Coordinates of C-alpha atoms in Angstrom, one line a residue:
X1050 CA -12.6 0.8 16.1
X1051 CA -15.6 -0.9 15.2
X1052 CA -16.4 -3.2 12.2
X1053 CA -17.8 -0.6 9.8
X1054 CA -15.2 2.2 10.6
X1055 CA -12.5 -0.6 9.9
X1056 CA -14.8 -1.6 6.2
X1057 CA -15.0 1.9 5.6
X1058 CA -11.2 2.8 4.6
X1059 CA -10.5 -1.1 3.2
X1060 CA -13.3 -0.6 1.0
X1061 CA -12.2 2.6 0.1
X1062 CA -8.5 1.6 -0.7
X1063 CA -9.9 -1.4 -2.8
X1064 CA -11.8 0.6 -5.2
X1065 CA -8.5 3.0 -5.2
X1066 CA -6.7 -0.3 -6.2
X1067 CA -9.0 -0.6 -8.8
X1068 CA -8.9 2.9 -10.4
X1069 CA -5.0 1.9 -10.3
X1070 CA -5.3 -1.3 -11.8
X1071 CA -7.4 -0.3 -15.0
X1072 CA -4.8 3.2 -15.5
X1073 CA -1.9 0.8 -15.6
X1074 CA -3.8 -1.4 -18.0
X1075 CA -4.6 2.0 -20.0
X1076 CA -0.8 2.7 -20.4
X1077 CA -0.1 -1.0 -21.9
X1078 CA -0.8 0.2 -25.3
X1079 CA 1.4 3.2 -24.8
X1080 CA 4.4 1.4 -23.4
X1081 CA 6.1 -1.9 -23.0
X1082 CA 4.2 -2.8 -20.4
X1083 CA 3.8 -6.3 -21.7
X1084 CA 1.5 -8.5 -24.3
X1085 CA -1.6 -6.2 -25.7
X1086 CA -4.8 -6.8 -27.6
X1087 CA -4.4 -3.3 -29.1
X1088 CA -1.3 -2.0 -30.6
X1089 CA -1.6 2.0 -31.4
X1090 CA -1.5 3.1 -35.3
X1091 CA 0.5 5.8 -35.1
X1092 CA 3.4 5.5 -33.9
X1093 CA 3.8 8.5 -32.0
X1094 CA 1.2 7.2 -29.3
X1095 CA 4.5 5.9 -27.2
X1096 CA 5.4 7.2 -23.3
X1097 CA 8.9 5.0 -22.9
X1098 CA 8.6 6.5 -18.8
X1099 CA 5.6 5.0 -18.4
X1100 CA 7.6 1.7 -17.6
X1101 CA 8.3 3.1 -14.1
X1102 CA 4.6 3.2 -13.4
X1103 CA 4.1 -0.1 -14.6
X1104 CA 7.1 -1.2 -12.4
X1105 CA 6.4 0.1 -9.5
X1106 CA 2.5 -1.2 -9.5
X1107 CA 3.3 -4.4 -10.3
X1108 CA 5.3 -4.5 -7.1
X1109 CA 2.7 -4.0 -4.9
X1110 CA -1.3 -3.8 -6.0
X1111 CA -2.4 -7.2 -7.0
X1112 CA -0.2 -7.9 -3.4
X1113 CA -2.3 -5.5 -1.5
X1114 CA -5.5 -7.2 -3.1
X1115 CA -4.7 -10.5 -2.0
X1116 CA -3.8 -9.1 1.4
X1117 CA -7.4 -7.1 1.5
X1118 CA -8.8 -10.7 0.7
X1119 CA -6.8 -12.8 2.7
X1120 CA -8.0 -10.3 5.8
X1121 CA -11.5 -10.9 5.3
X1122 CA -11.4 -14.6 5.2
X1123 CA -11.4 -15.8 8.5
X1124 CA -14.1 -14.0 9.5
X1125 CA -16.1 -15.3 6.5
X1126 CA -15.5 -18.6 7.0
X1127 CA -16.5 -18.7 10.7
X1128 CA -19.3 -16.6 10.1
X1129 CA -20.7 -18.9 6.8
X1130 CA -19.1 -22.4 8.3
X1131 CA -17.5 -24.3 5.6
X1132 CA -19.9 -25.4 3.2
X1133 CA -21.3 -22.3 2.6
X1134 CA -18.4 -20.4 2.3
X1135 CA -17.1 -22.7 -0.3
X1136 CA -20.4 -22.4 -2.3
X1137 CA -20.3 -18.6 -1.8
X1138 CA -16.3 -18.5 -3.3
X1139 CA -17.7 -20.7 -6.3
X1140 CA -20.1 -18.4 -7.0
X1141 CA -18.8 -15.2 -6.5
X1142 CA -15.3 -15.9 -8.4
X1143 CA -15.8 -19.0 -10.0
X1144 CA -18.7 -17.7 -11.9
X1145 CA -17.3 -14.5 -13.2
X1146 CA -14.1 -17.0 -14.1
X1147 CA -15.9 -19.3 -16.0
X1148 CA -18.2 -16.4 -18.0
X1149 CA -15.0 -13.7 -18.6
X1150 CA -12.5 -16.7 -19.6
X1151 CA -15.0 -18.1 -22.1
X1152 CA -16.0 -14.5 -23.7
X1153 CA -11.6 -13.8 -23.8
X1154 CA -11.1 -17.2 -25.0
X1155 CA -13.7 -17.0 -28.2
X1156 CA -12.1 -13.7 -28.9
X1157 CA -8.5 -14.6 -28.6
X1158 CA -8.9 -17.8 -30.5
X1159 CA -7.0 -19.8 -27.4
X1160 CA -7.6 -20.7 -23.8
X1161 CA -7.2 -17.2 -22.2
X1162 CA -8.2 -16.0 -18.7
X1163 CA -6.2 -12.6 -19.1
X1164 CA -6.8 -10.2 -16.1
X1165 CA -9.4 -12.9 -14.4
X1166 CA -5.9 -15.1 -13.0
X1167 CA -6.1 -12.9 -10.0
X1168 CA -10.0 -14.3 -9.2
X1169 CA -8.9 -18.0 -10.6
X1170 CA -5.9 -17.7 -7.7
X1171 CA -7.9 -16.3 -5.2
X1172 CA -10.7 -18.9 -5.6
X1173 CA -7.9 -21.4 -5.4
X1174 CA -6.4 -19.6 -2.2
X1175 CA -9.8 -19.5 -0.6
X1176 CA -10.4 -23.3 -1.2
X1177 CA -7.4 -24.2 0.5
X1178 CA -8.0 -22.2 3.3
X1179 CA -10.8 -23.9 3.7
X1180 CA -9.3 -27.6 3.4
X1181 CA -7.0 -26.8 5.8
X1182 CA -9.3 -25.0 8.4
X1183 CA -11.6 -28.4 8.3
X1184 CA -8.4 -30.6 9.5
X1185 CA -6.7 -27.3 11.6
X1186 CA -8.0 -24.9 14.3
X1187 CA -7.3 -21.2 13.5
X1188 CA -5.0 -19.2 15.8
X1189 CA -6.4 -17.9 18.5
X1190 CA -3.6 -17.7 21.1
X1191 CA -0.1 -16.1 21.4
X1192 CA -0.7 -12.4 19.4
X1193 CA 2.5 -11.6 17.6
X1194 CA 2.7 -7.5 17.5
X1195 CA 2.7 -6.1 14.4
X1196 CA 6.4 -4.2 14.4
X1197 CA 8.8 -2.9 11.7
X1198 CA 11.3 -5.6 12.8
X1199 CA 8.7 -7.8 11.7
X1200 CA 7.8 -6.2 8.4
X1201 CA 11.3 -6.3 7.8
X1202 CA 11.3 -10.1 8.5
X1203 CA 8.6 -10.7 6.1
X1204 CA 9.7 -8.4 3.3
X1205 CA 13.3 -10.5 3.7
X1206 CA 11.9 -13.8 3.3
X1207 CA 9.5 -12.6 0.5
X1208 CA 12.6 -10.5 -1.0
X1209 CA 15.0 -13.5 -0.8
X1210 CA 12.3 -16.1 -2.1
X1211 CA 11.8 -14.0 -5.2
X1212 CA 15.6 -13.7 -5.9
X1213 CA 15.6 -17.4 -6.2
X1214 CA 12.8 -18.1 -8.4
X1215 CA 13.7 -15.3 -10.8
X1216 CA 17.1 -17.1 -11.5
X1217 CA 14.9 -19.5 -13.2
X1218 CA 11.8 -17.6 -14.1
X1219 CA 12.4 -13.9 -15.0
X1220 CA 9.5 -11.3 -14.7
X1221 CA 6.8 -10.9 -16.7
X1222 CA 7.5 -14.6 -17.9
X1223 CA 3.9 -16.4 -17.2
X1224 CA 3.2 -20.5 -17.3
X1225 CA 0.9 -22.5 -17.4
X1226 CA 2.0 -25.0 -14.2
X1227 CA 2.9 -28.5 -16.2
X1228 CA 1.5 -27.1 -19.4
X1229 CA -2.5 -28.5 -18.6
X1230 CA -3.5 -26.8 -15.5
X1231 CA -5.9 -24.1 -16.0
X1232 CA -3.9 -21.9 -13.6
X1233 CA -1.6 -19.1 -15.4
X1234 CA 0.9 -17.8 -13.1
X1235 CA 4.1 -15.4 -13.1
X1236 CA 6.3 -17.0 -11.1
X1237 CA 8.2 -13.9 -10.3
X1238 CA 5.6 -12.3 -8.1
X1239 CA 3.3 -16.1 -7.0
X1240 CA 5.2 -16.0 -3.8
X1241 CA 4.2 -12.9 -2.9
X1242 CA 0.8 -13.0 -4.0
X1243 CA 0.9 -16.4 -1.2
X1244 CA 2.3 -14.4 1.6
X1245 CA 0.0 -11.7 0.9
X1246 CA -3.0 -13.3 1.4
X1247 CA -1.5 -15.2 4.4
X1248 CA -0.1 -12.2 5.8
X1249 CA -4.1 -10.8 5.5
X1250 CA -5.2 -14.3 7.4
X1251 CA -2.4 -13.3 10.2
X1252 CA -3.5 -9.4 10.2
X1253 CA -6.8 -10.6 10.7
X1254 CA -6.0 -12.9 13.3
X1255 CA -3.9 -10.6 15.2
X1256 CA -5.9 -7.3 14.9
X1257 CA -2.9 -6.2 13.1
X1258 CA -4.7 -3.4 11.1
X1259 CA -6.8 -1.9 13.7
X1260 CA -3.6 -1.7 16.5
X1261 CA -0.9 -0.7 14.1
X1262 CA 0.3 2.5 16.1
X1263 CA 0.6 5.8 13.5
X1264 CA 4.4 5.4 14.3
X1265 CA 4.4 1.9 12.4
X1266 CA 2.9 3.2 10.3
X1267 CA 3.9 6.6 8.6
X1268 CA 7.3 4.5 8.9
X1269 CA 5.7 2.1 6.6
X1270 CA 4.6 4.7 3.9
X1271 CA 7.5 6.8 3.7
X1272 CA 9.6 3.5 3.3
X1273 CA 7.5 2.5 0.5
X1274 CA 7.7 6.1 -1.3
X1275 CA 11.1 6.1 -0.7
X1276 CA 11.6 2.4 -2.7
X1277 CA 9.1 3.9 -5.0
X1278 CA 11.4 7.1 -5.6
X1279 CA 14.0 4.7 -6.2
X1280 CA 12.5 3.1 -9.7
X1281 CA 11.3 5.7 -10.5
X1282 CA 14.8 7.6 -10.8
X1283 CA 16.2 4.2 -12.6
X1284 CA 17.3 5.6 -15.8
X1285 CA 21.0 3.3 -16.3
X1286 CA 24.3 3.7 -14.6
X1287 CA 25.3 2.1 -11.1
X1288 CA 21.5 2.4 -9.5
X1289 CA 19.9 0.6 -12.0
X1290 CA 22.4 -2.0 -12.6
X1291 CA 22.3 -3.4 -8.8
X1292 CA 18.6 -2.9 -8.8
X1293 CA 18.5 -5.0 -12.0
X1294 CA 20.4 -7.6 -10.1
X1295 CA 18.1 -7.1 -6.8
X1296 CA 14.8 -6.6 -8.0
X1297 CA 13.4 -9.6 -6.6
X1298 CA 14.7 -8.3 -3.0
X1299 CA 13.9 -4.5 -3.5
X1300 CA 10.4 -5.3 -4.4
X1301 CA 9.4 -7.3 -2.3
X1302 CA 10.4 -4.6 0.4
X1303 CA 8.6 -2.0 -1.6
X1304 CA 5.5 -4.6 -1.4
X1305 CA 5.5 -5.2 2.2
X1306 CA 6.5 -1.4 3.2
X1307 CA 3.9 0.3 0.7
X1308 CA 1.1 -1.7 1.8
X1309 CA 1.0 -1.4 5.4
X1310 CA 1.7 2.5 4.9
X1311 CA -1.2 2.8 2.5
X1312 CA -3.2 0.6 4.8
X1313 CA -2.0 3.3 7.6
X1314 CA -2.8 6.3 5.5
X1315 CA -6.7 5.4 4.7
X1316 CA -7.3 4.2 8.1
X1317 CA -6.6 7.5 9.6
X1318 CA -7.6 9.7 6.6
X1319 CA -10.1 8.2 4.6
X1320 CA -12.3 6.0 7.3
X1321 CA -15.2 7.2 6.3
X1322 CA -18.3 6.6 3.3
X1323 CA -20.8 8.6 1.6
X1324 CA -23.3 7.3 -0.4
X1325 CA -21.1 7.7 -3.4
X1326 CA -18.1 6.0 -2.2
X1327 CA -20.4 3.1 -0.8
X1328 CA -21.9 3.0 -4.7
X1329 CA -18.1 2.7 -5.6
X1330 CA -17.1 0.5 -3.2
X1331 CA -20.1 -2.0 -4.4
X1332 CA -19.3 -2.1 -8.0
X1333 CA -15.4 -2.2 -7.7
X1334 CA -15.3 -6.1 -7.8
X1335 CA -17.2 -5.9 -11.5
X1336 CA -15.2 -2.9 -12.5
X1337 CA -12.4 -5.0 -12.4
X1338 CA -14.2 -8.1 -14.1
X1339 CA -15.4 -6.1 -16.9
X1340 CA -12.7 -3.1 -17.5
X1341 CA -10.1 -5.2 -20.1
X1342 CA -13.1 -5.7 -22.7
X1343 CA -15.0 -2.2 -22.0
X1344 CA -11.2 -0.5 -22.6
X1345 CA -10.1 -2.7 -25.4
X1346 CA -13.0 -1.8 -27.3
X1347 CA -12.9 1.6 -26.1
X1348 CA -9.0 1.9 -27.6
X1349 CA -10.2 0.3 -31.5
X1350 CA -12.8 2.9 -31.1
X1351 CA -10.7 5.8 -30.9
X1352 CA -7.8 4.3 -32.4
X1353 CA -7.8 7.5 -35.3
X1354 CA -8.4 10.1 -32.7
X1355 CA -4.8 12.2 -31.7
X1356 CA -4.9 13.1 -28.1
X1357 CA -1.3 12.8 -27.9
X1358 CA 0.2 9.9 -25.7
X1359 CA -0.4 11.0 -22.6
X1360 CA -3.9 12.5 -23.4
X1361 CA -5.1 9.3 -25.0
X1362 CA -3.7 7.3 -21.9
X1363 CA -5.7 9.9 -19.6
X1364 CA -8.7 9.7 -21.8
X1365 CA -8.8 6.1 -21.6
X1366 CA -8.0 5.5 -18.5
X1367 CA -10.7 7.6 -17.2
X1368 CA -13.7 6.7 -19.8
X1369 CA -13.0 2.9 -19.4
X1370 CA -13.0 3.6 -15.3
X1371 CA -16.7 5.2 -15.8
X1372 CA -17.7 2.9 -18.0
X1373 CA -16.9 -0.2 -15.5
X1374 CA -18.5 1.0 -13.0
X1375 CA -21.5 2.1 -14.6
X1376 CA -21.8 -1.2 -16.7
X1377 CA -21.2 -2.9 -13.5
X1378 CA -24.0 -1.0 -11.6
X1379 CA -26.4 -1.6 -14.4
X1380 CA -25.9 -5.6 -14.7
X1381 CA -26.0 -5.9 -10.8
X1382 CA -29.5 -4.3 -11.0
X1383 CA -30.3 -7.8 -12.9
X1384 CA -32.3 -10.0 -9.9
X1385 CA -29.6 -12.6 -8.6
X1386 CA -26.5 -10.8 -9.8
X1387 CA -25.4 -9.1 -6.4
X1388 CA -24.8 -12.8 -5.6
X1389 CA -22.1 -12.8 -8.1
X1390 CA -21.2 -9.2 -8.6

């Protein structure tokens, strides 16, 4: 499989990622799904299931970025050498940082980075891959297969990690680490964002993505639906007491399992581009840069309008979607800003 065949269905499952990323946002106003800029006037505009989608996203997709990244590192690195791949992360992450975190901080009235942590932690992710690939040389011997045993191994050690630190830091509870560093973080799911984007450096490494046999990985994917399944029949009684207790352990299975399935499923059925899904595939970076403000605005706007629950999560989830990638498209026609964008 050569280099663009393998691009073609990453790049397709990132902007897929993306389109998931800004629905789940879109249900936030609609459901506890966490803090929201926008809080719906009537009070009818509720969907309590919703949590189950929120649940079983935040399992996985910012996970499945970091692996996407993490994958396309190496490669980067040894292509750019050092310096210039450190000035190419600065630019390309740190800018959009520094511009959406000052915009969101002027209109929340605090230091706020909302969505952008996942750029801030992937800039600081990248950085220290780089530190440690000036004192280390990368792995170039000794291939470990890629085998459900050891999806199993990692999904344990993520699983059993996460247990731990939500004894002392529950879900959804974010920090600030020692209260001054400009780095928020959930705790809850930090370790699996790190073995993500590791795991991505290994795959890469180890051809992992290209040489994962269709065995592997329909195993994968119907593992993951199956853990899916499982929240999403959570409703009280026995099941969703021990997952309550397990969560940390169940997810990160879900994580590891889902991933590597998905990763299977585009590889062999969506490996391919068009002119519209390279368009996509080019402005799915901004779309998620500029989607929170462009939906935000989008929800005051419409705030009177009665779609019903659903509809208005439907409606907004697909205008805002449109609207990112279109505003996207438009400031990357600006001279300089593919450099960023």
């Amino acid at each position: 499989m050569d280099t663009n065949s393998r691009q073609h269905y990453l790049d397709n499952l990132k902007v897929f990622l993306t389109v998931l990323v800004i629905f789940h946002h879109a249900g936030q106003a609609y459901g506890d799904g966490g803090g929201w800029p926008y809080t719906p006037s009537n009070a009818a505009e509720v969907m309590p299931w919703i949590w189950h989608f929120f649940s079983v996203n935040a399992a996985f997709f910012m996970g499945l970025f970091f692996l996407i990244s993490g994958y396309f590192v190496p490669t980067s690195y040894e292509r750019q050498g050092a310096s210039t791949f450190v000035k190419k992360k600065l630019m390309r992450l740190g800018v959009p940082l520094l511009f959406m975190g000052a915009i969101i901080s002027v209109m929340s009235g605090k230091l706020e980075i909302a969505h952008m942590w996942y750029v801030e932690s992937l800039l600081v992710f990248c950085l220290i891959y780089a530190l440690i690939r000036c004192f280390c040389r990368p792995i170039l011997k000794n291939s470990i297969p890629l085998t459900l045993i050891v999806l199993t191994l990692v999904a344990l050690v993520m699983g059993i990690g996460s247990y731990f630190i939500r004894q002392v830091s529950p879900q959804d509870h974010w920090i600030w680490p020692f209260g001054i560093i400009p780095l928020p973080m959930e705790p809850a799911h930090y370790l699996q964002y790190v073995m993500m984007f590791v795991l991505g450096i290994l795959a890469r490494r180890f051809n992992w993505l290209t040489k994962m046999s269709n065995g592997i990985g329909m195993t994968s994917l119907l593992l993951g639906i199956l853990f899916a399944l499982g929240i999403y029949v959570r409703n009280g009684g026995w099941w969703s007491d021990f997952l309550g207790q397990w969560f940390g352990i169940y997810e990160s299975f879900l994580c590891v399992f889902i991933s590597f399935g998905l990763i299977w499923l585009f590889r062999e059925k969506l490996n391919w581009s068009n002119r519209f899904l390279k368009w996509c595939s080019a402005q799915a970076y901004g779309a998620y840069v500029f989607h929170l403000l462009l939906m935000v605005a989008l929800q005051f706007a419409t705030d009177t309008v009665w779609m019903g629950a659903f509809g208005k999560f439907m409606f907004i989830g697909i205008v805002t979607t449109i609207l990112a990638f279109a505003v996207t498209w438009l400031v990357r026609c600006i001279p300089g800003m593919k450099k960023v964008l």
